[in-house]
C-alpha positions as a Python dict, from the first residue, in 0.01 Angstrom:
ca = {
    (1, 'M'): (0, 0, 0),
    (2, 'N'): (321, -131, -112),
    (3, 'F'): (457, -449, -265),
    (4, 'A'): (758, -600, -396),
    (5, 'I'): (811, -823, -724),
    (6, 'A'): (1119, -1012, -762),
    (7, 'D'): (1191, -1149, -1070),
    (8, 'D'): (1483, -1168, -1327),
    (9, 'H'): (1236, -1136, -1639),
    (10, 'G'): (1122, -773, -1673),
    (11, 'I'): (848, -895, -1911),
    (12, 'F'): (673, -1081, -1633),
    (13, 'R'): (726, -821, -1346),
    (14, 'S'): (528, -584, -1572),
    (15, 'G'): (270, -863, -1580),
    (16, 'L'): (246, -860, -1186),
    (17, 'K'): (237, -477, -1209),
    (18, 'L'): (-68, -464, -1429),
    (19, 'I'): (-230, -714, -1199),
    (20, 'L'): (-150, -537, -880),
    (21, 'H'): (-240, -197, -998),
    (22, 'D'): (-602, -344, -1122),
    (23, 'L'): (-659, -509, -765),
    (24, 'Y'): (-526, -196, -571),
    (25, 'P'): (-487, 139, -823),
    (26, 'D'): (-304, 336, -564),
    (27, 'C'): (-43, 83, -448),
    (28, 'E'): (331, 146, -497),
    (29, 'I'): (514, -132, -639),
    (30, 'Q'): (915, -186, -575),
    (31, 'E'): (1117, -413, -823),
    (32, 'A'): (1379, -630, -805),
    (33, 'A'): (1579, -847, -1092),
    (34, 'Q'): (1834, -1022, -866),
    (35, 'G'): (1844, -1166, -499),
    (36, 'D'): (2048, -932, -342),
    (37, 'E'): (1824, -618, -456),
    (38, 'V'): (1541, -814, -267),
    (39, 'L'): (1698, -804, 62),
    (40, 'E'): (1757, -426, 11),
    (41, 'I'): (1432, -342, -96),
    (42, 'L'): (1304, -514, 231),
    (43, 'K'): (1559, -344, 415),
    (44, 'N'): (1460, -2, 292),
    (45, 'H'): (1125, -63, 309),
    (46, 'D'): (921, -123, 618),
    (47, 'D'): (574, -126, 470),
    (48, 'I'): (594, -382, 257),
    (49, 'E'): (251, -582, 239),
    (50, 'L'): (342, -866, 21),
    (51, 'L'): (649, -989, -172),
    (52, 'L'): (610, -1166, -480),
    (53, 'L'): (947, -1386, -523),
    (54, 'D'): (1062, -1587, -801),
    (55, 'L'): (1306, -1884, -710),
    (56, 'R'): (1486, -1860, -988),
    (57, 'M'): (1714, -1558, -970),
    (58, 'P'): (2069, -1431, -995),
    (59, 'E'): (2240, -1462, -725),
    (60, 'S'): (1994, -1696, -549),
    (61, 'S'): (1935, -2089, -558),
    (62, 'G'): (1607, -2232, -501),
    (63, 'V'): (1434, -2170, -195),
    (64, 'S'): (1745, -1999, -21),
    (65, 'L'): (1654, -1657, -93),
    (66, 'L'): (1309, -1736, 40),
    (67, 'Q'): (1457, -1855, 357),
    (68, 'Q'): (1675, -1540, 400),
    (69, 'C'): (1353, -1304, 368),
    (70, 'R'): (1164, -1539, 626),
    (71, 'E'): (1480, -1490, 891),
    (72, 'Q'): (1543, -1167, 832),
    (73, 'F'): (1189, -1000, 725),
    (74, 'P'): (974, -1252, 923),
    (75, 'E'): (683, -974, 915),
    (76, 'V'): (687, -960, 519),
    (77, 'P'): (434, -1198, 394),
    (78, 'C'): (603, -1393, 91),
    (79, 'M'): (434, -1563, -175),
    (80, 'V'): (643, -1757, -466),
    (81, 'V'): (561, -1712, -793),
    (82, 'S'): (738, -1995, -1001),
    (83, 'A'): (785, -2152, -1358),
    (84, 'S'): (821, -2485, -1168),
    (85, 'E'): (504, -2681, -1127),
    (86, 'E'): (686, -2974, -949),
    (87, 'L'): (528, -3082, -629),
    (88, 'T'): (818, -3125, -412),
    (89, 'V'): (897, -2731, -497),
    (90, 'M'): (591, -2626, -405),
    (91, 'Q'): (565, -2824, -96),
    (92, 'S'): (914, -2687, 7),
    (93, 'A'): (833, -2314, -85),
    (94, 'L'): (506, -2326, 151),
    (95, 'Q'): (720, -2533, 419),
    (96, 'N'): (982, -2251, 445),
    (97, 'G'): (763, -1985, 540),
    (98, 'A'): (562, -1886, 173),
    (99, 'I'): (197, -1811, 245),
    (100, 'G'): (126, -1939, -104),
    (101, 'Y'): (272, -2076, -432),
    (102, 'I'): (166, -1929, -805),
    (103, 'P'): (265, -2116, -1108),
    (104, 'K'): (379, -1895, -1357),
    (105, 'S'): (127, -2088, -1607),
    (106, 'S'): (-145, -1941, -1416),
    (107, 'S'): (-409, -1728, -1562),
    (108, 'N'): (-387, -1363, -1478),
    (109, 'S'): (-740, -1402, -1341),
    (110, 'E'): (-611, -1692, -1097),
    (111, 'I'): (-325, -1485, -991),
    (112, 'A'): (-502, -1229, -914),
    (113, 'E'): (-722, -1446, -698),
    (114, 'A'): (-439, -1583, -506),
    (115, 'I'): (-296, -1250, -460),
    (116, 'K'): (-659, -1144, -313),
    (117, 'K'): (-657, -1449, -100),
    (118, 'V'): (-342, -1396, 79),
    (119, 'M'): (-394, -1034, 123),
    (120, 'S'): (-692, -1116, 344),
    (121, 'G'): (-497, -1329, 539),
    (122, 'D'): (-554, -1681, 403),
    (123, 'V'): (-297, -1912, 248),
    (124, 'Y'): (-288, -2002, -127),
    (125, 'I'): (-220, -2361, -218),
    (126, 'P'): (-202, -2425, -597),
    (127, 'P'): (-472, -2675, -723),
    (128, 'Q'): (-153, -2881, -852),
    (129, 'L'): (-71, -2961, -514),
    (130, 'K'): (-408, -3021, -389),
    (131, 'S'): (-485, -3259, -641),
    (132, 'V'): (-279, -3550, -709),
    (133, 'K'): (-294, -3858, -937),
    (134, 'R'): (-259, -4240, -824),
    (135, 'G'): (-293, -4468, -1094),
    (136, 'D'): (-662, -4359, -1272),
    (137, 'Q'): (-779, -4199, -1007),
    (138, 'T'): (-737, -3830, -914),
    (139, 'L'): (-742, -3741, -483),
    (140, 'N'): (-786, -3423, -372),
    (141, 'I'): (-542, -3378, -116),
    (142, 'N'): (-625, -3044, 67),
    (143, 'L'): (-338, -3023, 337),
    (144, 'T'): (-232, -2679, 509),
    (145, 'P'): (135, -2578, 482),
    (146, 'R'): (137, -2658, 887),
    (147, 'Q'): (-3, -3032, 829),
    (148, 'L'): (272, -3057, 533),
    (149, 'E'): (514, -2988, 787),
    (150, 'V'): (373, -3219, 1077),
    (151, 'L'): (350, -3483, 799),
    (152, 'G'): (752, -3432, 701),
    (153, 'L'): (809, -3469, 1094),
    (154, 'L'): (608, -3766, 1094),
    (155, 'A'): (784, -3928, 820),
    (156, 'E'): (1097, -3874, 1036),
    (157, 'G'): (955, -4066, 1309),
    (158, 'M'): (907, -3795, 1547),
    (159, 'S'): (628, -3827, 1834),
    (160, 'N'): (376, -3577, 1893),
    (161, 'K'): (572, -3442, 2193),
    (162, 'Q'): (869, -3375, 1920),
    (163, 'I'): (683, -3258, 1687),
    (164, 'G'): (510, -2976, 1915),
    (165, 'N'): (882, -2905, 2059),
    (166, 'Q'): (1004, -2852, 1694),
    (167, 'L'): (709, -2649, 1569),
    (168, 'H'): (617, -2474, 1903),
    (169, 'I'): (232, -2552, 1898),
    (170, 'A'): (11, -2761, 2139),
    (171, 'P'): (-68, -3100, 2211),
    (172, 'G'): (-444, -3058, 2080),
    (173, 'T'): (-314, -2870, 1766),
    (174, 'I'): (-83, -3148, 1693),
    (175, 'K'): (-352, -3377, 1734),
    (176, 'A'): (-601, -3213, 1508),
    (177, 'H'): (-333, -3186, 1230),
    (178, 'I'): (-256, -3529, 1252),
    (179, 'A'): (-647, -3624, 1249),
    (180, 'A'): (-663, -3389, 916),
    (181, 'I'): (-372, -3568, 764),
    (182, 'F'): (-510, -3907, 824),
    (183, 'R'): (-831, -3812, 648),
    (184, 'E'): (-689, -3678, 359),
    (185, 'L'): (-436, -3963, 293),
    (186, 'E'): (-736, -4149, 366),
    (187, 'S'): (-517, -4365, 672),
    (188, 'V'): (-563, -4525, 990),
    (189, 'N'): (-203, -4485, 1109),
    (190, 'R'): (100, -4281, 1083),
    (191, 'T'): (301, -4583, 892),
    (192, 'Q'): (-12, -4578, 632),
    (193, 'A'): (17, -4197, 628),
    (194, 'V'): (359, -4148, 525),
    (195, 'R'): (341, -4453, 269),
    (196, 'R'): (61, -4284, 104),
    (197, 'A'): (233, -3960, 131),
    (198, 'R'): (551, -4113, -30),
    (199, 'E'): (317, -4278, -308),
    (200, 'L'): (155, -3905, -378),
    (201, 'H'): (492, -3761, -386),
    (202, 'L'): (411, -3539, -118),
    (203, 'L'): (728, -3633, 40),
}
């Protein structure tokens, strides 16, 4: 089992290595401290089972490195580990192909649980993205990365057919995603769903 950690802070890389070795004692771990090293590791190791990627690294900006990894090595699952807890940053990472997002403020046990979840084939969505405050009320928003993508396209005014063409998914699947979006955002139509999503800073 082979992992890759991409973070320009050596202390944090060491912490992630300890967590990985605790979960998978016999695993191998490749390390990168800057953007170009990440791509080189993925090029030279075709057995990487998970890339843990910081969004802020030398020679990379925002989600650009994530996009490069997903475009050049789509078979490698990537989970973002970042100091940013901004909802828009989390959403952007998930929309650009990350299978999870771990804030660096998370405890070791939370990071371990997130890693186990994505290694089992699931997507890890941080609590910060699920629970959003509106006034004095806390709303538990539980939208998958794909549903967030659909929501973004709804906000652009796309029809079901256009969304299907854009995301390469069947009409029935689109309807199911939209129904889930309406349910989570307590909406009865597209306009209301988009308005509430903007109020909650999901868009």
